[in-house]
N, C-alpha and C. Protein backbone atom coordinates (compact mmCIF):
# COMPACT_ATOMS: atom_id res chain seq x y z
N MET A 1 80.80 88.10 -132.89
CA MET A 1 80.81 89.08 -131.90
C MET A 1 81.47 90.26 -132.28
N ASN A 2 81.33 91.48 -131.42
CA ASN A 2 81.32 92.70 -132.29
C ASN A 2 83.17 93.06 -131.79
N HIS A 3 83.28 94.46 -132.47
CA HIS A 3 84.52 95.00 -132.57
C HIS A 3 84.61 95.17 -130.74
N LYS A 4 84.14 95.37 -129.63
CA LYS A 4 84.40 95.74 -128.58
C LYS A 4 84.76 94.72 -127.88
N ARG A 5 84.33 93.33 -128.35
CA ARG A 5 84.35 92.29 -127.16
C ARG A 5 85.62 91.73 -127.77
N TRP A 6 85.61 92.02 -129.17
CA TRP A 6 87.26 91.32 -129.70
C TRP A 6 88.49 92.05 -128.70
N ALA A 7 87.99 93.36 -128.89
CA ALA A 7 88.93 94.14 -128.12
C ALA A 7 89.32 94.04 -126.56
N ILE A 8 87.98 93.57 -126.73
CA ILE A 8 88.57 93.16 -125.00
C ILE A 8 89.14 91.35 -124.83
N VAL A 9 88.90 90.75 -125.57
CA VAL A 9 89.48 89.52 -125.38
C VAL A 9 91.51 89.62 -125.83
N PHE A 10 91.22 90.44 -127.02
CA PHE A 10 93.15 90.61 -127.68
C PHE A 10 93.69 91.65 -126.72
N TRP A 11 93.20 92.29 -125.56
CA TRP A 11 93.52 92.96 -124.96
C TRP A 11 93.79 92.26 -123.08
N ILE A 12 92.98 91.10 -123.05
CA ILE A 12 93.25 90.10 -122.04
C ILE A 12 94.28 89.57 -122.69
N LEU A 13 94.54 89.01 -124.03
CA LEU A 13 95.78 88.39 -124.14
C LEU A 13 97.30 88.87 -124.00
N THR A 14 96.59 90.00 -124.95
CA THR A 14 97.91 90.98 -124.82
C THR A 14 98.72 91.06 -123.15
N ALA A 15 97.23 91.59 -122.25
CA ALA A 15 98.08 91.14 -120.67
C ALA A 15 98.76 90.08 -120.28
N ILE A 16 98.19 88.93 -121.10
CA ILE A 16 98.93 87.71 -120.51
C ILE A 16 100.05 87.43 -121.03
N CYS A 17 100.04 87.94 -121.88
CA CYS A 17 101.70 87.63 -122.43
C CYS A 17 102.86 88.61 -122.20
N MET A 18 101.96 89.80 -121.69
CA MET A 18 103.22 90.65 -120.89
C MET A 18 103.60 89.91 -119.50
N ALA A 19 102.53 89.33 -119.02
CA ALA A 19 103.06 88.47 -117.95
C ALA A 19 103.37 87.50 -117.27
N VAL A 20 103.64 86.48 -118.89
CA VAL A 20 104.26 85.85 -119.44
C VAL A 20 105.55 86.29 -119.73
N ILE A 21 106.21 87.26 -120.29
CA ILE A 21 106.94 87.81 -120.65
C ILE A 21 107.88 88.16 -119.49
N PHE A 22 107.03 89.04 -118.42
CA PHE A 22 107.42 89.53 -117.04
C PHE A 22 108.43 88.37 -116.55
N SER A 23 107.16 87.08 -116.11
CA SER A 23 107.73 85.91 -115.54
C SER A 23 108.96 85.30 -115.97
N PHE A 24 109.23 85.13 -117.02
CA PHE A 24 110.46 84.54 -117.60
C PHE A 24 111.64 85.64 -117.15
N SER A 25 111.57 86.92 -117.34
CA SER A 25 112.74 87.65 -117.27
C SER A 25 112.58 87.74 -115.16
N ALA A 26 112.08 87.72 -114.69
CA ALA A 26 112.04 87.20 -113.13
C ALA A 26 113.10 86.39 -113.10
N LYS A 27 113.16 85.27 -113.83
CA LYS A 27 114.20 84.55 -113.31
C LYS A 27 115.33 84.62 -113.17
N PRO A 28 116.28 84.22 -112.33
CA PRO A 28 117.77 84.41 -112.21
C PRO A 28 118.35 83.75 -113.36
N ALA A 29 119.53 84.26 -113.86
CA ALA A 29 120.31 83.67 -115.04
C ALA A 29 120.61 82.89 -114.85
N GLU A 30 120.59 81.74 -113.64
CA GLU A 30 121.04 80.03 -113.93
C GLU A 30 119.71 79.59 -114.34
N GLU A 31 118.44 80.40 -113.77
CA GLU A 31 117.32 79.43 -114.40
C GLU A 31 117.17 79.41 -115.45
N SER A 32 117.15 80.38 -115.94
CA SER A 32 116.76 81.07 -117.19
C SER A 32 118.03 80.57 -118.29
N THR A 33 119.35 80.16 -117.93
CA THR A 33 120.28 79.65 -118.73
C THR A 33 119.97 77.91 -119.13
N GLN A 34 119.31 77.17 -117.86
CA GLN A 34 118.97 75.97 -117.80
C GLN A 34 118.00 76.04 -119.03
N GLN A 35 116.80 76.93 -118.80
CA GLN A 35 115.48 76.65 -119.62
C GLN A 35 116.31 76.57 -121.27
N SER A 36 117.05 77.76 -121.86
CA SER A 36 117.41 77.74 -122.69
C SER A 36 118.13 76.78 -123.31
N ASN A 37 119.18 75.70 -122.29
CA ASN A 37 120.28 74.80 -122.37
C ASN A 37 119.18 73.50 -123.11
N VAL A 38 117.65 73.56 -122.61
CA VAL A 38 117.07 72.29 -123.01
C VAL A 38 116.79 72.71 -124.86
N PHE A 39 116.93 73.62 -125.37
CA PHE A 39 116.88 73.69 -126.86
C PHE A 39 117.94 73.88 -127.55
N VAL A 40 119.01 74.36 -126.39
CA VAL A 40 120.27 74.20 -127.20
C VAL A 40 121.07 72.82 -127.16
N GLN A 41 120.75 72.37 -126.35
CA GLN A 41 121.19 70.51 -126.17
C GLN A 41 120.55 69.84 -127.47
N TRP A 42 119.16 70.38 -127.82
CA TRP A 42 118.36 69.66 -129.00
C TRP A 42 118.73 70.52 -130.39
N LEU A 43 119.58 71.71 -130.72
CA LEU A 43 119.71 72.04 -131.72
C LEU A 43 121.19 71.34 -131.95
N LEU A 44 122.38 71.17 -130.80
CA LEU A 44 123.88 70.25 -130.91
C LEU A 44 123.31 69.07 -131.20
N GLN A 45 122.43 68.19 -130.90
CA GLN A 45 121.93 66.74 -131.31
C GLN A 45 121.78 66.95 -132.77
N LEU A 46 120.85 67.95 -133.43
CA LEU A 46 120.73 68.09 -134.81
C LEU A 46 121.28 68.46 -135.43
N PHE A 47 121.93 69.73 -135.39
CA PHE A 47 122.88 70.28 -136.03
C PHE A 47 124.34 70.10 -135.95
N GLY A 48 124.69 69.36 -134.92
CA GLY A 48 126.50 69.36 -134.16
C GLY A 48 126.77 70.68 -133.63
N GLU A 49 128.03 70.69 -133.38
CA GLU A 49 128.57 71.58 -132.04
C GLU A 49 128.74 72.66 -132.83
N ASN A 50 128.59 73.86 -132.33
CA ASN A 50 128.56 75.37 -132.85
C ASN A 50 128.41 75.77 -131.94
N GLU A 51 129.21 77.01 -131.60
CA GLU A 51 129.93 77.73 -130.50
C GLU A 51 128.16 78.61 -130.22
N TYR A 52 127.68 79.26 -131.11
CA TYR A 52 126.81 79.90 -131.23
C TYR A 52 125.48 79.67 -130.77
N TRP A 53 125.11 78.75 -130.48
CA TRP A 53 123.78 77.98 -130.42
C TRP A 53 123.21 78.58 -129.49
N GLU A 54 123.64 78.80 -127.89
CA GLU A 54 123.19 79.35 -127.01
C GLU A 54 122.78 80.88 -127.42
N PHE A 55 123.60 81.46 -127.71
CA PHE A 55 123.54 82.94 -128.33
C PHE A 55 122.04 82.92 -129.37
N ILE A 56 122.31 82.06 -130.06
CA ILE A 56 121.08 82.29 -131.15
C ILE A 56 119.55 81.91 -130.24
N VAL A 57 119.65 81.18 -129.57
CA VAL A 57 118.48 80.75 -128.73
C VAL A 57 118.09 81.54 -128.05
N ARG A 58 118.88 82.43 -127.35
CA ARG A 58 118.52 83.30 -126.24
C ARG A 58 118.03 84.48 -126.66
N LYS A 59 118.53 84.94 -128.25
CA LYS A 59 117.76 86.35 -128.55
C LYS A 59 116.84 85.99 -129.47
N SER A 60 116.70 84.44 -130.16
CA SER A 60 115.36 84.51 -131.12
C SER A 60 114.25 84.32 -129.94
N ALA A 61 114.89 83.79 -128.58
CA ALA A 61 113.40 83.86 -127.65
C ALA A 61 112.99 85.35 -127.55
N HIS A 62 114.22 85.94 -126.88
CA HIS A 62 113.36 87.64 -126.87
C HIS A 62 112.88 87.75 -128.15
N CYS A 63 113.48 88.02 -129.48
CA CYS A 63 112.38 88.40 -130.53
C CYS A 63 111.12 87.49 -131.05
N LEU A 64 111.19 86.28 -130.53
CA LEU A 64 109.93 85.60 -130.59
C LEU A 64 108.89 86.28 -129.24
N GLU A 65 109.51 86.45 -128.31
CA GLU A 65 108.39 87.00 -127.25
C GLU A 65 108.09 88.10 -127.94
N PHE A 66 108.48 89.08 -128.35
CA PHE A 66 107.58 90.64 -128.67
C PHE A 66 107.22 90.32 -129.81
N THR A 67 107.29 89.81 -130.86
CA THR A 67 106.69 88.95 -131.92
C THR A 67 105.62 89.26 -131.57
N GLY A 68 105.48 87.94 -130.42
CA GLY A 68 103.79 87.34 -130.39
C GLY A 68 103.24 88.65 -129.54
N LEU A 69 103.94 89.48 -128.77
CA LEU A 69 102.83 90.11 -128.19
C LEU A 69 102.88 91.72 -129.08
N SER A 70 103.46 92.04 -130.03
CA SER A 70 103.15 92.88 -130.91
C SER A 70 101.99 92.45 -132.07
N LEU A 71 101.90 91.11 -132.05
CA LEU A 71 100.98 90.44 -133.04
C LEU A 71 99.85 90.80 -132.27
N LEU A 72 99.79 90.67 -130.80
CA LEU A 72 98.47 90.63 -129.82
C LEU A 72 97.82 92.11 -129.37
N MET A 73 99.07 93.04 -129.43
CA MET A 73 98.55 94.45 -129.36
C MET A 73 98.25 95.02 -130.05
N ASN A 74 98.81 94.83 -131.86
CA ASN A 74 98.34 95.01 -132.90
C ASN A 74 96.83 94.82 -133.20
N THR A 75 96.69 93.38 -133.01
CA THR A 75 95.50 93.14 -133.01
C THR A 75 94.03 93.99 -132.13
N ALA A 76 94.68 94.16 -130.98
CA ALA A 76 93.66 94.45 -129.75
C ALA A 76 93.66 95.94 -130.11
N LEU A 77 94.64 96.82 -130.76
CA LEU A 77 94.30 98.30 -130.94
C LEU A 77 93.58 98.37 -132.19
N TYR A 78 93.59 97.19 -133.45
CA TYR A 78 92.46 97.21 -134.47
C TYR A 78 91.28 97.38 -133.96
N PHE A 79 90.93 96.29 -133.36
CA PHE A 79 89.74 96.20 -132.31
C PHE A 79 88.98 97.52 -131.86
N THR A 80 89.95 97.98 -131.07
CA THR A 80 89.64 98.96 -130.13
C THR A 80 89.33 99.88 -131.22
N LYS A 81 90.40 100.25 -132.03
CA LYS A 81 90.06 101.56 -133.21
C LYS A 81 89.41 101.88 -134.26
N ASN A 82 89.28 100.30 -134.71
CA ASN A 82 88.56 100.08 -135.97
C ASN A 82 89.22 100.45 -137.13
N LYS A 83 90.49 100.48 -137.04
CA LYS A 83 91.55 100.70 -137.81
C LYS A 83 93.02 100.05 -137.39
N LYS A 84 94.04 100.01 -138.53
CA LYS A 84 95.24 99.66 -137.91
C LYS A 84 96.24 100.77 -137.45
N GLN A 85 96.62 100.28 -136.40
CA GLN A 85 97.53 101.24 -135.54
C GLN A 85 99.11 100.73 -135.17
N PHE A 86 99.80 100.79 -136.57
CA PHE A 86 100.79 99.79 -136.52
C PHE A 86 101.94 100.58 -135.55
N LEU A 87 102.33 102.29 -135.93
CA LEU A 87 103.02 103.23 -135.36
C LEU A 87 103.04 102.58 -133.43
N TRP A 88 101.61 102.86 -133.37
CA TRP A 88 101.35 102.63 -131.60
C TRP A 88 101.06 101.05 -131.20
N GLY A 89 101.20 100.49 -131.92
CA GLY A 89 101.73 98.78 -131.37
C GLY A 89 102.80 98.43 -131.68
N ILE A 90 103.71 98.79 -132.59
CA ILE A 90 105.50 98.89 -132.34
C ILE A 90 105.94 99.36 -131.06
N PHE A 91 105.30 101.00 -131.14
CA PHE A 91 106.39 101.49 -130.08
C PHE A 91 105.96 101.58 -128.59
N GLY A 92 104.07 100.69 -128.38
CA GLY A 92 103.81 100.05 -126.91
C GLY A 92 104.71 98.66 -127.02
N THR A 93 104.90 97.58 -127.89
CA THR A 93 105.59 96.84 -127.44
C THR A 93 107.07 97.03 -127.37
N SER A 94 107.47 98.12 -127.91
CA SER A 94 109.06 98.69 -127.91
C SER A 94 109.41 99.04 -125.98
N LEU A 95 108.44 100.10 -126.38
CA LEU A 95 108.10 100.76 -124.69
C LEU A 95 107.85 99.53 -123.81
N TYR A 96 107.34 98.40 -124.09
CA TYR A 96 107.24 97.63 -122.82
C TYR A 96 108.91 96.76 -122.93
N ALA A 97 109.15 96.58 -123.81
CA ALA A 97 110.28 95.57 -123.80
C ALA A 97 111.56 96.37 -123.15
N VAL A 98 111.54 98.08 -122.96
CA VAL A 98 112.35 98.78 -122.18
C VAL A 98 111.96 98.84 -120.86
N THR A 99 111.12 98.33 -120.36
CA THR A 99 110.65 98.25 -118.70
C THR A 99 110.96 96.57 -118.82
N ASP A 100 111.02 96.02 -119.69
CA ASP A 100 111.49 94.26 -119.55
C ASP A 100 113.03 94.47 -119.13
N GLU A 101 113.68 95.33 -119.87
CA GLU A 101 115.30 95.08 -119.59
C GLU A 101 115.56 95.91 -118.29
N LEU A 102 114.82 97.14 -118.13
CA LEU A 102 115.05 98.28 -116.47
C LEU A 102 114.71 96.73 -115.39
N HIS A 103 113.80 96.05 -115.95
CA HIS A 103 113.56 94.85 -114.94
C HIS A 103 114.45 94.06 -114.45
N GLN A 104 115.12 93.51 -115.68
CA GLN A 104 116.09 92.80 -115.47
C GLN A 104 117.22 92.76 -114.17
N LEU A 105 117.34 94.48 -114.37
CA LEU A 105 118.38 95.49 -113.42
C LEU A 105 118.43 94.65 -112.22
N ARG A 106 116.81 94.48 -111.68
CA ARG A 106 116.97 93.70 -110.36
C ARG A 106 117.00 92.31 -109.95
N ILE A 107 117.37 91.21 -111.02
CA ILE A 107 117.06 90.05 -110.90
C ILE A 107 118.78 89.36 -111.10
N ASP A 108 118.81 88.47 -110.08
CA ASP A 108 120.27 87.76 -110.12
C ASP A 108 121.19 87.01 -111.21
N GLY A 109 121.99 87.86 -111.84
CA GLY A 109 122.81 87.44 -113.02
C GLY A 109 121.81 88.07 -114.23
N ARG A 110 121.10 89.03 -114.19
CA ARG A 110 120.28 89.59 -115.18
C ARG A 110 120.84 90.54 -115.49
N SER A 111 120.99 91.49 -116.67
CA SER A 111 121.86 92.78 -117.16
C SER A 111 120.45 93.60 -118.01
N CYS A 112 120.51 94.42 -118.02
CA CYS A 112 119.94 95.72 -119.20
C CYS A 112 120.71 95.74 -120.27
N GLN A 113 120.28 95.34 -121.33
CA GLN A 113 121.30 95.31 -122.20
C GLN A 113 120.24 96.16 -123.81
N PHE A 114 121.08 96.91 -124.03
CA PHE A 114 120.47 98.07 -125.48
C PHE A 114 120.42 96.99 -126.68
N THR A 115 120.98 95.96 -126.82
CA THR A 115 121.13 95.12 -127.51
C THR A 115 119.66 94.02 -127.30
N ASP A 116 119.10 93.87 -126.35
CA ASP A 116 118.14 92.69 -126.32
C ASP A 116 117.06 94.00 -126.61
N TRP A 117 116.86 95.19 -126.22
CA TRP A 117 116.06 96.08 -126.25
C TRP A 117 115.74 96.21 -127.99
N VAL A 118 116.65 96.21 -129.16
CA VAL A 118 116.71 96.09 -130.03
C VAL A 118 116.46 95.18 -131.12
N ILE A 119 116.96 94.10 -130.15
CA ILE A 119 115.96 92.68 -130.80
C ILE A 119 114.61 92.51 -130.48
N ASP A 120 114.15 92.80 -129.26
CA ASP A 120 112.80 93.02 -129.18
C ASP A 120 112.17 94.26 -129.94
N THR A 121 112.78 95.36 -129.87
CA THR A 121 111.88 96.26 -131.28
C THR A 121 111.72 95.08 -132.56
N VAL A 122 112.95 94.67 -133.04
CA VAL A 122 112.69 94.23 -134.03
C VAL A 122 111.93 92.96 -134.29
N GLY A 123 111.37 92.18 -133.12
CA GLY A 123 110.18 91.31 -132.98
C GLY A 123 109.23 92.08 -133.06
N ALA A 124 108.62 93.56 -132.74
CA ALA A 124 107.84 94.12 -132.43
C ALA A 124 107.08 94.55 -134.10
N LEU A 125 108.70 94.96 -134.84
CA LEU A 125 108.40 94.89 -136.12
C LEU A 125 107.66 93.95 -137.07
N LEU A 126 108.19 92.60 -136.42
CA LEU A 126 107.80 91.50 -137.22
C LEU A 126 106.76 91.26 -136.65
N GLY A 127 105.93 91.46 -135.46
CA GLY A 127 104.80 91.06 -135.33
C GLY A 127 103.48 92.36 -135.69
N ALA A 128 104.12 93.15 -136.13
CA ALA A 128 103.11 94.44 -136.69
C ALA A 128 102.97 93.52 -138.30
N ALA A 129 104.26 93.13 -138.72
CA ALA A 129 104.17 92.59 -140.14
C ALA A 129 103.34 91.59 -139.95
N ALA A 130 103.42 90.70 -139.03
CA ALA A 130 102.61 89.61 -139.15
C ALA A 130 101.30 89.98 -139.32
N PHE A 131 100.90 90.87 -138.02
CA PHE A 131 99.45 91.63 -138.16
C PHE A 131 99.09 91.74 -139.51
N ALA A 132 99.99 92.67 -140.39
CA ALA A 132 99.54 93.04 -141.54
C ALA A 132 99.34 91.95 -142.15
N VAL A 133 100.04 90.76 -142.99
CA VAL A 133 100.35 89.50 -143.62
C VAL A 133 98.36 89.00 -143.18
N LEU A 134 98.58 88.74 -142.08
CA LEU A 134 97.01 88.23 -141.42
C LEU A 134 95.95 88.73 -142.14
N PHE A 135 96.09 90.30 -141.30
CA PHE A 135 94.96 90.97 -141.75
C PHE A 135 94.53 90.75 -143.21
N ALA A 136 95.28 91.24 -143.79
CA ALA A 136 95.47 91.09 -145.11
C ALA A 136 94.88 89.60 -145.99
N ILE A 137 95.06 88.57 -145.56
CA ILE A 137 94.66 87.46 -145.94
C ILE A 137 92.91 86.82 -145.61
N ILE A 138 92.81 87.42 -144.00
CA ILE A 138 91.59 87.12 -143.53
C ILE A 138 90.65 88.47 -144.31
N LYS A 139 90.68 89.96 -144.92
CA LYS A 139 90.17 90.32 -145.63
C LYS A 139 90.11 89.82 -147.49
N ALA A 140 90.92 89.29 -147.00
CA ALA A 140 90.60 89.15 -148.89
C ALA A 140 89.57 87.46 -148.77
N VAL A 141 90.11 86.91 -148.00
CA VAL A 141 88.73 85.39 -147.38
C VAL A 141 87.23 85.58 -147.73
N MET A 142 87.13 87.15 -146.77
CA MET A 142 85.97 87.78 -146.27
C MET A 142 85.33 88.45 -147.74
N ASN A 143 86.17 88.95 -148.27
CA ASN A 143 86.23 89.93 -149.49
C ASN A 143 85.46 88.54 -150.59
N LYS A 144 85.95 87.54 -150.90
CA LYS A 144 85.60 86.41 -151.42
C LYS A 144 84.32 85.84 -151.08
N LYS A 145 84.20 85.53 -149.41
CA LYS A 145 83.07 85.06 -148.95
C LYS A 145 82.01 86.31 -149.90
N ASN A 146 82.14 87.25 -149.64
CA ASN A 146 80.80 88.28 -150.08
C ASN A 146 80.48 88.10 -151.17
N SER A 147 81.52 88.36 -152.34
CA SER A 147 81.49 88.30 -153.49
C SER A 147 80.80 87.16 -154.20
N LYS A 148 80.77 85.52 -153.40
CA LYS A 148 80.47 84.97 -153.64
C LYS A 148 78.68 84.90 -153.44
N ARG A 149 78.35 85.17 -152.19
CA ARG A 149 76.89 85.82 -151.61
C ARG A 149 76.33 86.49 -152.37
N THR A 150 76.71 87.83 -153.15
CA THR A 150 76.23 88.55 -153.85
C THR A 150 75.66 88.41 -155.24
N ASN A 151 76.54 87.42 -155.65
CA ASN A 151 76.65 86.58 -156.96
C ASN A 151 75.40 85.50 -157.08
N LYS A 152 75.24 85.25 -156.03
CA LYS A 152 73.93 84.02 -156.22
C LYS A 152 72.21 84.72 -156.29
């Protein structure tokens, strides 16, 4: 598959990820808390009582959502421009995090929090780092394959 087709695939995956994040943010606070509590209860059973489990679960979810979005966006940008675009990928993901926080202002019991945007942007940085690592691994594997072919 050529770069243009891969770009289309990854832009579609990026849009799907954005839609999933939007749907999570569209849930009222009570429903969102119920979702988080599934993981909180699991952590309580596994590690015992800790007053910070809910905070850890909710903020980790924020970070991981935007790590995934950044990974997809950076990959889409790579196939679109045929070069790494880390700053644009991080910026685009962080900008979407701003819109996500503003969207939550209109949802019952939800709020727009600067700290959540910061956590989301850290996720964007982690996603770009994950892209860089995966890109380096794939490139090394491809180079190794190509060198074996030329040596035969």
